[in-house]
Amino acid sequence: MAAQSSFAQKFTDQVLGTIREHDMVAPGHRVLIGVSGGPDSMALVQVFMGLKKDLDIRIGLAHLNHMLRGGHALADETFVRDFAREHNLDLVVERKNVAEFAREQQLCVEEAGRNVRYDFFNRVACEKGFHRIALGHHQDDHIEQVLMNFVRGTGPLGLRGIPPVRQKKFIRPLIRMSRVDILTFLDEINQGYRIDGSNADTSYLRNRVRHCLIPFLEKEFNPDIKAGIERLSGIIEQEDDFLDRMARTALENATTSRQKEQIDISIPAINTLDRAIGARVIRAALLSVKQNLRRISHTHIRDILYFAGKKGESGKSLDLPGQIRVYRQQRNILRIKKEATALRTLGRHHKTRRHQNAKTDENPGI
Amino acid sequence: MAAQSSFAQKFTDQVLGTIREHDMVAPGHRVLIGVSGGPDSMALVQVFMGLKKDLDIRIGLAHLNHMLRGGHALADETFVRDFAREHNLDLVVERKNVAEFAREQQLCVEEAGRNVRYDFFNRVACEKGFHRIALGHHQDDHIEQVLMNFVRGTGPLGLRGIPPVRQKKFIRPLIRMSRVDILTFLDEINQGYRIDGSNADTSYLRNRVRHCLIPFLEKEFNPDIKAGIERLSGIIEQEDDFLDRMARTALENATTSRQKEQIDISIPAINTLDRAIGARVIRAALLSVKQNLRRISHTHIRDILYFAGKKGESGKSLDLPGQIRVYRQQRNILRIKKEATALRTLGRHHKTRRHQNAKTDENPGI
């Protein structure tokens, strides 16, 4: 990229703006870039190659061969290997039969692929001393994610879409750039890429959102709907961060004891909170005990708040997915605990209420 | 409704639950019910007739003849008149040529109709001493409103949809009941209603959302999408209320002087706030000066925050729609003011930045 044309320069500058806005990297960092060979990751590598001196960072590549789509996956791998050799970049490649793994773990292929990929990136970063893992998600991915979550029945968290930075480790410098801009950029700098044939398969929810829902909304309702969704998710992100910080503080103040897989919270402290914060405190407490919020819905959280607020429930308990049980203890304490034994067995000794068929709204899915 | 069947009783009980949850009426109240003659308002009147003893309220009806759709509008009026006479209910009828009014005011017919209707209800309530105005909006209206706002590019406020209570005056007791339940209720109690032919006209955005978008989403993405949207708007409502209360307090603390159509705010007080609250404080300040947020977008609010945070801008100003101007005064004061003169004239004396083409995202439209 010695002689960049004006579009490519502007593109790079905009990505630099996103990197700076979110403090994505610091001087001296080593950044591992996840590279599939598709346009997004190839653009990401090229941008980083152009910025690495300015940012004072070193970069390396990681490629996971999912062993899906037969010879295509091998051709992707070869493409990435050739690129790395040509540009003298460090590259780690791993192969994993994702379809087989999905069957073993009873996951859908997308979810299995995601798990395997993130696990691989994490492992390489840890072993080779990378400070950050950069991924090629862009603005259209983000908008599609918000819409996917919306049609699946998300809570406000799902409307945040794809976070620019996650766990202070995963960074997404292209998150404000559109798919069209990425292709124009690649075209201008004459960088080739591989095309993933499964992108056109509308049996995947994401592809149906991309190829059916968004064009329908743009044509019939609002040609600028993408900009509207981007703006909405930005406001939600800001407000969500703020409410989360408030809830974390409130949880610390309300916690009377904390052990591994168990937390005790003062019921009067919970009941004096605003309902909006109360719900977030319970969610944060569940997260600290359960380590994730899979299969936990807003209904569960509301039921816990109701259970906490009700008189005469001392000694009773409430069952939640993931072997989580909520007890009302003496001295106005709410105990959230992960049970070692299956709840079915425990249930004999406790009067419990069971939840069924509750949908999670807390998994943004990226 | 002497002998209510079980469905009608359950329906009435659920509406009573909504009335109590939101403190919609108090004993001794007089409630004016807006009646078009359609299923929603007829169900609303019937429910109130069944509950008026329990709630210790008196009811009256108001009907606006929009003089649209020729003879249909007159037949609606006659239907409502006959119903009121038959049930010995007070009724106020008014006729207004809404199409003509829309042309005069350069409004679309829906907006003109809405303005004329609310103005009429307010006037009757005021003249005849009604404490509340009850409207027939129901769950499907609410969900359609959320989706309409979403596709138009709303902020979080638009996701709240239709508020169950507005200005402590307008109440919507059917807001948790579905259209299907309302029709079943009317069928069971054998209450007839008029059908509005314009409901099928898909040139109206609301009708396209109802007849095209929702069925498409239900069929292709999620049969339970209505429940998801209802849940989302409930959470947003709770969090939005909380953030609004925080922002109102923060604005009071930051205000150094307040006059008619002008407010002075301490810039350091604004700059120490979290960005999420800062934006809401500015919005509340604009609302207090401008009396509404028409044509004000989140971009304007963000620009004001940026303008407030920037050094060396003292003496400069920022133009907003509705003859609103924001000044950075001496002693770190931000002044938001409604100008009597057109901003074009003022602009000569001030270095200003102009906004163009900004869309409001703050009008839930009901």
XYZ file of C-alpha atoms in Angstrom:
732
model
C 0.000 0.000 0.000
C 2.831 2.411 -0.787
C 0.734 4.737 -2.947
C -2.760 4.826 -1.519
C -5.511 6.443 -3.498
C -7.775 8.885 -1.724
C -10.600 6.418 -0.965
C -8.257 3.864 0.572
C -6.605 6.618 2.612
C -9.945 7.901 3.838
C -11.049 4.350 4.677
C -7.867 3.748 6.674
C -8.277 7.063 8.487
C -11.836 6.206 9.465
C -10.749 2.843 10.852
C -7.961 4.613 12.738
C -10.641 6.895 14.186
C -12.599 3.887 15.465
C -9.418 2.339 16.919
C -8.649 5.562 18.797
C -12.236 6.225 19.909
C -12.402 2.855 21.632
C -8.739 2.665 22.759
C -8.461 -0.603 20.874
C -4.655 -0.846 20.951
C -1.716 0.724 22.775
C 1.874 1.255 21.580
C 3.914 -1.920 21.881
C 0.880 -4.202 21.545
C 0.934 -7.389 19.549
C -2.326 -7.843 17.680
C -3.530 -11.219 16.436
C -5.824 -10.872 13.412
C -8.378 -13.580 12.743
C -8.232 -14.179 8.988
C -10.753 -16.308 7.081
C -9.608 -15.155 3.645
C -12.923 -13.338 3.058
C -13.148 -9.620 2.215
C -13.654 -8.394 5.792
C -10.572 -10.022 7.280
C -8.419 -9.256 4.238
C -9.378 -5.564 4.524
C -8.617 -5.692 8.233
C -5.132 -7.102 7.640
C -4.402 -4.521 4.955
C -5.535 -1.661 7.193
C -3.332 -2.923 10.030
C -0.366 -3.323 7.659
C -0.836 0.325 6.741
C -1.223 1.496 10.340
C 1.241 -0.648 12.251
C 4.030 1.938 12.202
C 1.749 4.796 13.278
C 0.192 2.690 16.020
C 3.539 1.147 17.011
C 2.112 -2.375 17.053
C 3.132 -5.745 15.680
C 0.668 -8.029 13.952
C 0.215 -11.762 13.412
C -2.452 -13.845 11.694
C -4.529 -16.816 12.802
C -6.613 -18.957 10.453
C -9.000 -21.709 11.453
C -9.839 -24.236 8.763
C -13.409 -25.283 9.660
C -13.183 -28.240 7.246
C -16.645 -27.363 5.942
C -17.595 -27.128 2.268
C -14.962 -29.694 1.172
C -12.199 -28.351 -1.072
C -13.287 -24.751 -0.553
C -11.965 -24.711 3.013
C -8.601 -26.025 1.873
C -8.429 -23.412 -0.875
C -9.199 -20.698 1.741
C -6.344 -22.027 3.878
C -3.933 -22.018 0.942
C -5.003 -18.483 0.029
C -4.259 -17.229 3.558
C -0.933 -19.152 3.703
C 0.192 -17.623 0.410
C -0.800 -14.137 1.536
C 1.098 -14.446 4.820
C 4.228 -15.765 3.066
C 4.094 -13.025 0.451
C 3.803 -10.284 3.102
C 6.154 -11.969 5.552
C 3.527 -12.150 8.329
C 3.448 -14.702 11.173
C 0.548 -17.113 10.715
C -0.899 -19.900 12.849
C -3.234 -22.349 11.100
C -5.365 -24.991 12.772
C -7.834 -27.480 11.322
C -10.957 -28.587 13.114
C -13.874 -30.613 11.815
C -16.601 -28.219 12.939
C -19.481 -30.292 11.563
C -18.337 -33.289 13.609
C -17.792 -31.114 16.689
C -21.308 -29.657 16.267
C -22.801 -33.169 16.226
C -20.816 -34.229 19.302
C -21.771 -31.122 21.269
C -25.343 -30.997 19.916
C -24.838 -27.454 18.701
C -25.845 -25.855 15.434
C -22.953 -25.470 12.989
C -22.720 -21.675 13.381
C -22.549 -21.882 17.156
C -20.018 -24.736 17.048
C -17.887 -22.795 14.557
C -18.020 -19.730 16.752
C -16.984 -21.670 19.881
C -14.108 -23.444 18.126
C -12.888 -20.229 16.501
C -12.888 -18.087 19.640
C -11.252 -20.892 21.602
C -8.529 -21.127 18.937
C -7.916 -17.358 18.848
C -7.764 -17.219 22.644
C -5.316 -20.113 22.808
C -2.981 -18.698 20.144
C -3.066 -15.233 21.746
C -2.240 -16.718 25.126
C 0.552 -19.016 23.902
C 2.201 -16.446 21.624
C 1.739 -13.374 23.814
C -0.719 -11.330 21.747
C -2.422 -8.488 23.632
C -5.433 -8.121 21.357
C -7.448 -10.241 18.935
C -8.769 -8.255 15.973
C -11.855 -9.464 14.087
C -13.329 -8.297 10.795
C -16.939 -7.628 11.843
C -18.266 -4.523 10.145
C -21.246 -2.173 10.189
C -23.544 -4.427 8.169
C -22.748 -7.380 10.460
C -23.604 -5.126 13.390
C -26.921 -3.958 11.915
C -27.823 -7.512 10.908
C -27.070 -8.649 14.444
C -29.359 -5.987 15.942
C -32.139 -7.006 13.548
C -31.583 -10.731 14.239
C -31.832 -10.100 17.947
C -34.873 -7.884 17.440
C -36.795 -10.471 15.406
C -35.836 -13.200 17.886
C -37.351 -11.111 20.695
C -34.356 -9.519 22.357
C -34.082 -7.290 25.410
C -32.290 -3.929 25.222
C -28.895 -5.649 25.499
C -29.457 -7.361 22.146
C -30.070 -3.975 20.502
C -26.448 -3.049 21.230
C -25.503 -5.466 18.480
C -21.809 -6.283 18.127
C -19.597 -4.549 20.707
C -16.562 -2.727 19.222
C -14.481 -4.131 22.117
C -15.266 -7.199 24.223
C -13.508 -8.255 27.417
C -10.823 -5.624 26.676
C -9.350 -8.217 24.306
C -11.448 -8.732 21.179
C -11.408 -5.631 18.997
C -13.407 -4.852 15.848
C -11.818 -1.908 14.041
C -14.142 -2.207 10.992
C -17.347 -1.966 13.040
C -18.254 1.464 11.575
C -17.374 0.564 7.972
C -19.993 -0.734 5.538
C -19.673 -3.879 3.415
C -19.715 -1.744 0.267
C -16.871 0.429 1.544
C -14.820 -2.645 2.400
C -15.221 -4.025 -1.125
C -14.379 -0.633 -2.660
C -11.283 -0.436 -0.475
C -10.108 -3.921 -1.513
C -10.787 -3.101 -5.120
C -8.742 0.083 -4.979
C -5.727 -1.487 -3.297
C -6.085 -4.483 -5.588
C -6.360 -7.028 -2.791
C -8.132 -10.289 -3.652
C -10.286 -12.367 -1.299
C -12.162 -15.632 -1.075
C -15.954 -15.797 -1.265
C -17.862 -17.905 1.253
C -20.595 -19.705 -0.673
C -22.650 -20.254 2.493
C -23.335 -16.494 2.662
C -26.095 -16.945 0.106
C -27.743 -19.829 1.991
C -30.964 -18.320 3.326
C -31.558 -21.252 5.670
C -29.238 -19.382 8.028
C -31.059 -16.708 10.021
C -28.301 -14.139 9.436
C -28.495 -14.580 5.686
C -32.276 -14.264 5.679
C -31.974 -11.019 7.613
C -29.340 -9.803 5.125
C -30.958 -10.955 1.890
C -34.686 -10.769 2.717
C -35.532 -8.620 5.728
C -33.227 -5.635 5.200
C -34.062 -5.185 1.480
C -37.789 -5.506 2.340
C -37.553 -2.853 5.064
C -35.466 -0.544 2.861
C -37.842 -0.852 -0.064
C -41.188 -0.749 1.737
C -40.531 1.389 4.805
C -37.332 3.365 5.051
C -34.351 3.491 2.673
C -32.256 4.814 5.590
C -33.211 2.113 8.072
C -29.590 0.998 8.535
C -28.603 4.466 9.719
C -31.582 4.480 12.088
C -30.601 1.126 13.605
C -26.984 2.222 13.961
C -28.100 5.377 15.798
C -30.493 3.446 18.048
C -27.862 0.894 19.026
C -25.387 3.687 19.800
C -27.797 5.349 22.238
C -28.756 2.015 23.806
C -25.054 1.141 24.220
C -24.378 4.387 26.080
C -27.385 4.045 28.375
C -26.803 0.346 28.913
C -23.199 0.958 30.002
C -24.359 3.588 32.453
C -27.101 1.410 33.960
C -24.665 -1.495 34.202
C -22.157 0.544 36.175
C -24.923 1.655 38.542
C -26.108 -1.928 38.981
C -22.599 -3.247 39.695
C -22.166 -0.677 42.451
C -25.625 -1.451 43.853
C -24.837 -5.192 43.842
C -21.573 -4.649 45.721
C -23.395 -2.596 48.336
C -26.165 -5.182 48.710
C -23.934 -8.274 48.859
C -23.546 -9.691 52.374
C -21.437 -12.713 51.463
C -19.976 -14.259 48.367
C -18.564 -17.719 47.807
C -17.790 -19.758 44.745
C -21.119 -20.371 42.985
C -23.111 -18.644 45.722
C -24.043 -15.081 46.553
C -26.078 -13.636 49.456
C -27.891 -10.346 48.933
C -29.743 -8.182 51.434
C -33.435 -8.188 50.542
C -34.141 -4.706 51.968
C -31.239 -3.346 49.900
C -32.785 -4.859 46.746
C -36.286 -3.693 47.542
C -35.291 -0.054 47.958
C -33.741 0.067 44.477
C -35.597 1.386 41.455
C -37.158 -1.563 39.582
C -34.960 -0.916 36.538
C -31.774 -1.168 38.607
C -33.138 -4.019 40.735
C -33.564 -6.151 37.620
C -29.992 -5.425 36.537
C -28.636 -6.216 40.009
C -30.323 -9.617 39.951
C -28.976 -10.246 36.452
C -25.442 -9.336 37.558
C -25.789 -11.613 40.609
C -26.972 -14.500 38.417
C -24.063 -13.911 36.047
C -21.557 -14.036 38.901
C -22.975 -17.379 40.103
C -23.834 -19.034 36.776
C -20.934 -17.544 34.717
C -23.321 -16.958 31.820
C -26.972 -16.025 31.264
C -27.930 -18.800 28.884
C -31.623 -19.753 29.206
C -32.178 -16.933 31.703
C -34.954 -14.612 30.606
C -36.303 -11.310 31.858
C -39.269 -13.267 33.250
C -36.942 -15.222 35.555
C -35.400 -12.008 36.791
C -38.783 -10.413 37.393
C -39.899 -13.533 39.284
C -36.838 -13.359 41.535
C -37.585 -9.703 42.304
C -41.198 -10.630 43.072
C -40.032 -13.559 45.238
C -37.648 -11.217 47.095
C -40.379 -8.659 47.682
C -42.986 -11.086 48.996
C -43.534 -11.609 52.704
C -43.752 -15.049 54.312
C -41.634 -16.801 51.689
C -38.754 -17.514 54.056
C -37.494 -21.080 53.672
C -38.996 -21.388 50.221
C -37.006 -21.443 46.998
C -37.222 -20.790 43.284
C -35.699 -22.969 40.551
C -33.919 -21.578 37.505
C -32.227 -23.149 34.479
C -28.612 -24.270 34.862
C -29.095 -25.773 38.351
C -29.545 -22.339 39.864
C -31.715 -22.057 42.941
C -32.808 -18.938 44.761
C -33.549 -19.178 48.496
C -35.142 -16.713 50.865
C -33.050 -17.134 53.994
C -33.586 -15.925 57.532
C -32.588 -12.353 58.344
C -33.875 -11.041 55.016
C -31.207 -12.601 52.834
C -31.706 -13.726 49.232
C -29.287 -16.542 48.364
C -28.547 -17.367 44.725
C -26.716 -20.662 44.494
C -25.583 -23.143 41.909
C -26.546 -26.625 43.143
C -24.140 -29.529 42.653
C -27.016 -32.026 42.644
C -29.700 -31.970 40.003
C -32.622 -29.823 41.121
C -35.033 -32.684 40.592
C -33.576 -34.490 43.627
C -33.451 -31.393 45.786
C -36.999 -30.546 44.848
C -38.356 -33.243 47.150
C -37.258 -31.347 50.229
C -38.290 -27.909 49.095
C -41.484 -26.352 47.989
C -40.443 -24.976 44.635
C -41.838 -23.261 41.608
C -40.524 -24.328 38.249
C -40.027 -22.324 35.129
C -40.668 -23.707 31.752
C -40.087 -22.778 28.220
C -38.466 -19.440 28.932
C -36.503 -17.854 26.152
C -33.204 -16.158 26.739
C -32.982 -12.594 25.546
C -29.469 -12.038 26.731
C -27.269 -13.539 24.056
C -26.229 -11.083 21.369
C -24.766 -14.093 19.579
C -21.379 -12.717 18.471
C -73.811 -7.332 30.706
C -75.932 -8.792 33.493
C -74.882 -12.376 32.813
C -71.276 -12.365 31.654
C -69.787 -15.511 30.221
C -66.411 -16.618 31.494
C -64.341 -15.102 28.652
C -65.961 -11.696 28.987
C -65.468 -11.830 32.758
C -61.801 -12.745 32.372
C -61.359 -9.987 29.796
C -62.916 -7.432 32.126
C -60.763 -8.635 35.027
C -57.602 -8.271 32.964
C -58.533 -4.721 31.982
C -59.249 -3.995 35.654
C -55.742 -5.310 36.419
C -54.244 -2.828 33.935
C -56.348 0.023 35.370
C -55.125 -0.780 38.895
C -51.469 -1.405 37.901
C -51.228 2.062 36.395
C -53.570 3.869 38.843
C -55.646 4.955 35.883
C -58.681 6.137 37.856
C -59.604 6.989 41.432
C -63.001 6.730 43.173
C -65.246 9.658 42.318
C -63.584 10.281 38.960
C -65.539 11.180 35.864
C -64.079 9.429 32.812
C -64.652 10.647 29.265
C -64.427 7.807 26.754
C -63.421 8.593 23.182
C -65.778 6.535 21.017
C -65.377 6.124 17.261
C -67.888 3.295 16.982
C -65.146 0.796 16.077
C -64.512 -2.420 18.030
C -61.829 -0.984 20.338
C -63.834 1.905 21.667
C -67.048 -0.137 21.880
C -65.228 -2.747 23.966
C -63.790 0.017 26.135
C -67.244 1.484 26.816
C -68.662 -1.950 27.628
C -65.821 -2.726 30.038
C -66.301 0.612 31.800
C -70.061 0.040 31.995
C -69.306 -3.249 33.734
C -66.717 -1.749 36.099
C -68.145 1.659 36.959
C -69.744 0.513 40.192
C -66.630 -1.341 41.397
C -64.399 1.592 40.484
C -66.898 4.163 41.774
C -66.613 6.300 38.653
C -69.017 7.996 36.267
C -68.586 7.811 32.512
C -69.445 9.925 29.493
C -68.801 9.571 25.759
C -67.263 11.868 23.167
C -67.453 11.263 19.429
C -65.682 13.258 16.747
C -67.131 13.005 13.266
C -64.047 13.428 11.034
C -66.324 13.947 7.959
C -64.078 11.597 5.989
C -65.313 8.742 3.822
C -68.643 10.434 3.010
C -71.732 8.693 4.352
C -69.689 6.254 6.419
C -68.741 8.940 8.907
C -72.377 9.939 9.342
C -73.410 6.309 9.858
C -70.660 5.998 12.547
C -72.076 9.070 14.277
C -75.624 7.695 14.161
C -74.407 4.341 15.516
C -72.729 6.029 18.492
C -75.759 8.293 19.120
C -78.102 5.292 19.137
C -75.811 3.367 21.487
C -75.577 6.278 23.956
C -79.360 6.800 23.938
C -80.018 3.098 24.413
C -77.649 2.900 27.411
C -78.560 6.311 28.773
C -74.994 7.637 28.561
C -73.966 11.286 28.212
C -72.520 11.936 24.765
C -70.870 14.939 23.137
C -70.602 14.899 19.342
C -68.636 17.310 17.211
C -68.094 17.474 13.446
C -64.890 18.670 11.865
C -63.808 18.493 8.251
C -60.430 16.881 8.902
C -59.403 16.671 5.235
C -59.914 20.439 4.869
C -58.097 21.116 8.146
C -55.193 18.921 6.974
C -54.886 20.951 3.784
C -55.004 24.250 5.674
C -52.386 23.172 8.207
C -50.265 21.283 5.651
C -50.469 18.106 7.707
C -51.116 14.547 6.609
C -54.680 13.389 7.267
C -53.697 11.058 10.150
C -51.793 13.785 11.961
C -54.559 16.330 11.369
C -57.153 13.840 12.641
C -55.071 13.144 15.712
C -54.644 16.865 16.511
C -58.337 17.653 16.039
C -59.417 14.607 18.085
C -57.139 15.242 21.075
C -58.034 18.905 21.049
C -61.756 17.993 21.092
C -61.343 15.451 23.931
C -59.337 17.938 25.969
C -61.898 20.663 25.451
C -64.893 18.491 26.389
C -63.055 17.112 29.448
C -62.215 20.624 30.579
C -65.685 22.106 29.982
C -67.624 19.211 31.501
C -65.286 18.428 34.393
C -63.967 14.993 33.383
C -60.857 13.830 35.278
C -59.639 11.303 32.738
C -59.901 10.657 28.999
C -60.006 6.951 28.134
C -58.899 5.764 24.696
C -59.275 2.376 23.044
C -55.654 1.692 22.027
C -54.786 -1.952 22.540
C -51.812 -4.322 22.494
C -51.658 -4.676 18.704
C -51.746 -0.878 18.304
C -48.876 -0.714 20.787
C -46.784 -3.331 18.998
C -47.504 -1.750 15.623
C -46.430 1.602 17.039
C -43.114 0.157 18.290
C -42.484 -1.415 14.881
C -43.468 1.780 13.041
C -41.059 3.769 15.160
C -38.373 1.119 14.704
C -38.618 1.097 10.915
C -38.681 4.902 10.836
C -35.397 4.935 12.782
C -36.453 5.657 16.347
C -34.415 6.216 19.489
C -35.098 4.175 22.648
C -38.075 6.393 23.519
C -39.918 5.227 20.406
C -39.504 1.604 21.506
C -41.740 2.337 24.487
C -44.616 2.452 22.026
C -47.956 3.721 23.343
C -47.855 4.798 26.994
C -50.638 3.301 29.168
C -51.022 6.744 30.800
C -49.997 10.097 29.338
C -49.868 13.410 31.188
C -51.777 11.744 34.077
C -54.901 12.352 31.963
C -55.099 10.092 28.911
C -55.575 6.469 29.953
C -55.546 3.334 27.813
C -57.089 0.463 29.770
C -57.013 -1.956 26.784
C -53.275 -1.557 26.187
C -52.518 -5.173 27.265
C -55.434 -6.739 25.363
C -55.041 -8.110 21.848
C -57.244 -7.241 18.878
C -58.437 -10.862 18.721
C -59.449 -10.817 22.398
C -61.358 -7.585 21.889
C -63.337 -9.074 18.989
C -64.032 -12.253 20.976
C -65.217 -10.148 23.901
C -67.581 -8.128 21.696
C -68.860 -11.301 20.099
C -69.608 -12.900 23.454
C -71.453 -9.915 24.887
C -73.191 -9.463 21.549
C -72.049 -5.862 21.047
C -71.908 -4.635 17.469
C -69.434 -2.127 16.033
C -68.625 -0.161 12.905
C -65.771 -1.120 10.609
C -63.357 1.556 9.396
C -62.702 0.859 5.730
C -59.449 2.848 5.789
C -57.885 0.139 8.014
C -57.226 -1.934 4.935
C -55.584 0.910 3.012
C -51.906 -0.026 2.918
C -50.866 3.437 1.762
C -50.941 4.291 5.470
C -47.720 3.292 7.254
C -49.602 1.779 10.203
C -51.629 -0.453 7.941
C -48.548 -1.620 6.061
C -46.916 -2.530 9.356
C -50.078 -4.395 10.399
C -50.880 -6.137 7.139
C -47.410 -6.644 5.590
C -44.537 -6.352 8.046
C -45.913 -8.226 11.067
C -47.205 -11.223 9.065
C -43.854 -11.350 7.209
C -41.859 -11.343 10.462
C -44.172 -13.906 12.071
C -43.990 -16.238 9.098
C -40.305 -15.937 8.208
C -38.595 -15.229 11.513
C -40.505 -15.645 14.741
C -44.160 -16.581 15.297
C -43.875 -15.041 18.791
C -42.418 -11.723 17.679
C -45.306 -9.726 19.165
C -44.574 -11.126 22.622
C -40.886 -10.300 22.156
C -41.640 -6.703 21.197
C -44.058 -6.334 24.116
C -41.358 -7.608 26.524
C -38.684 -5.343 25.019
C -40.870 -2.242 25.257
C -41.704 -3.081 28.878
C -38.029 -3.213 29.864
C -37.224 -0.071 27.876
C -40.138 1.734 29.553
C -38.832 0.865 33.014
C -35.249 1.888 32.257
C -36.330 4.984 30.373
C -38.439 6.184 33.319
C -35.494 5.680 35.648
C -33.018 7.531 33.414
C -35.534 10.344 32.944
C -35.926 10.843 36.683
C -32.133 10.954 37.064
C -31.842 13.474 34.218
C -34.557 15.742 35.631
C -32.720 15.890 38.967
C -29.400 16.505 37.210
C -30.945 19.319 35.142
C -32.369 21.000 38.249
C -28.946 20.866 39.904
C -27.180 22.238 36.820
C -29.637 25.069 36.072
C -28.333 28.499 37.077
C -31.253 30.534 35.776
C -34.516 29.922 34.025
C -36.804 32.312 32.206
C -39.636 31.925 29.760
C -38.139 30.329 26.612
C -34.597 30.444 28.022
C -32.518 28.267 30.310
C -28.929 28.683 31.570
C -26.963 25.591 32.519
C -23.577 25.264 34.183
C -21.145 23.751 31.679
C -18.925 22.092 34.333
C -22.045 20.461 35.833
C -22.942 19.043 32.396
C -19.428 17.877 31.637
C -19.094 15.851 34.830
C -22.237 13.843 34.039
C -22.119 10.445 32.393
C -22.660 10.859 28.635
C -25.933 8.931 28.786
C -27.375 11.280 31.406
C -25.809 14.362 29.792
C -27.734 13.673 26.589
C -30.992 13.325 28.509
C -30.322 16.531 30.457
C -29.861 18.462 27.216
C -33.016 16.906 25.816
C -34.987 17.887 28.923
C -33.573 21.441 28.725
C -34.570 21.706 25.043
C -38.042 20.415 25.873
C -38.471 23.044 28.595
C -37.519 25.837 26.175
C -39.094 24.569 22.943
C -42.171 22.864 24.542
C -41.750 19.916 22.167
C -38.924 17.986 20.490
C -40.173 18.123 16.918
C -37.301 18.088 14.400
C -34.767 17.640 17.216
C -32.607 14.553 16.678
C -30.024 12.765 18.770
C -27.388 14.325 16.500
C -28.425 17.804 17.625
C -28.164 16.769 21.251
C -24.752 15.204 20.728
C -23.589 18.370 18.956
C -24.721 20.515 21.889
C -22.791 18.288 24.304
C -19.731 18.545 22.064
C -20.177 22.319 21.814
C -20.456 22.527 25.623
C -17.319 20.419 26.120
C -15.116 22.356 23.696
C -12.754 25.065 24.870
C -12.545 28.487 23.243
C -16.111 28.486 21.936
C -17.255 31.289 24.222
C -19.379 33.842 22.360
C -20.166 31.395 19.603
C -23.557 29.787 19.078
C -25.287 26.798 17.564
C -28.547 26.844 15.571
C -31.296 24.314 15.998
C -34.716 23.817 14.389
C -37.659 25.756 15.831
C -35.706 29.027 16.292
C -33.671 27.514 19.088
C -30.164 28.840 19.583
C -27.509 27.592 21.979
C -24.883 30.060 23.254
C -21.700 29.516 25.198
C -21.729 32.425 27.623
C -19.039 33.792 29.889
C -18.489 32.069 33.231
C -19.009 28.617 31.735
C -22.727 28.932 31.089
C -24.603 27.209 28.280
C -27.700 29.195 27.318
C -30.515 27.541 25.382
C -32.920 30.124 24.063
C -35.871 30.438 21.755
C -35.279 33.443 19.487
C -38.158 35.765 18.642
C -36.516 36.759 15.349
C -35.850 34.270 12.588
C -32.378 32.771 12.960
C -31.489 33.798 9.423
C -31.383 37.448 10.484
C -29.492 36.780 13.685
C -26.989 34.646 11.814
C -25.326 37.755 10.387
C -24.014 38.759 13.783
C -22.945 35.363 14.994
C -20.601 32.752 13.745
C -22.949 29.800 13.589
C -23.110 26.232 12.484
C -26.279 25.079 10.840
C -27.916 21.710 10.929
C -29.641 20.268 7.973
C -31.766 17.364 7.174
C -31.885 15.968 10.698
C -34.607 13.516 11.474
C -36.446 13.502 14.736
C -36.397 10.239 16.604
C -38.377 11.498 19.525
C -41.978 11.369 18.430
C -43.788 8.153 19.322
C -46.670 9.473 17.225
C -49.640 8.617 19.456
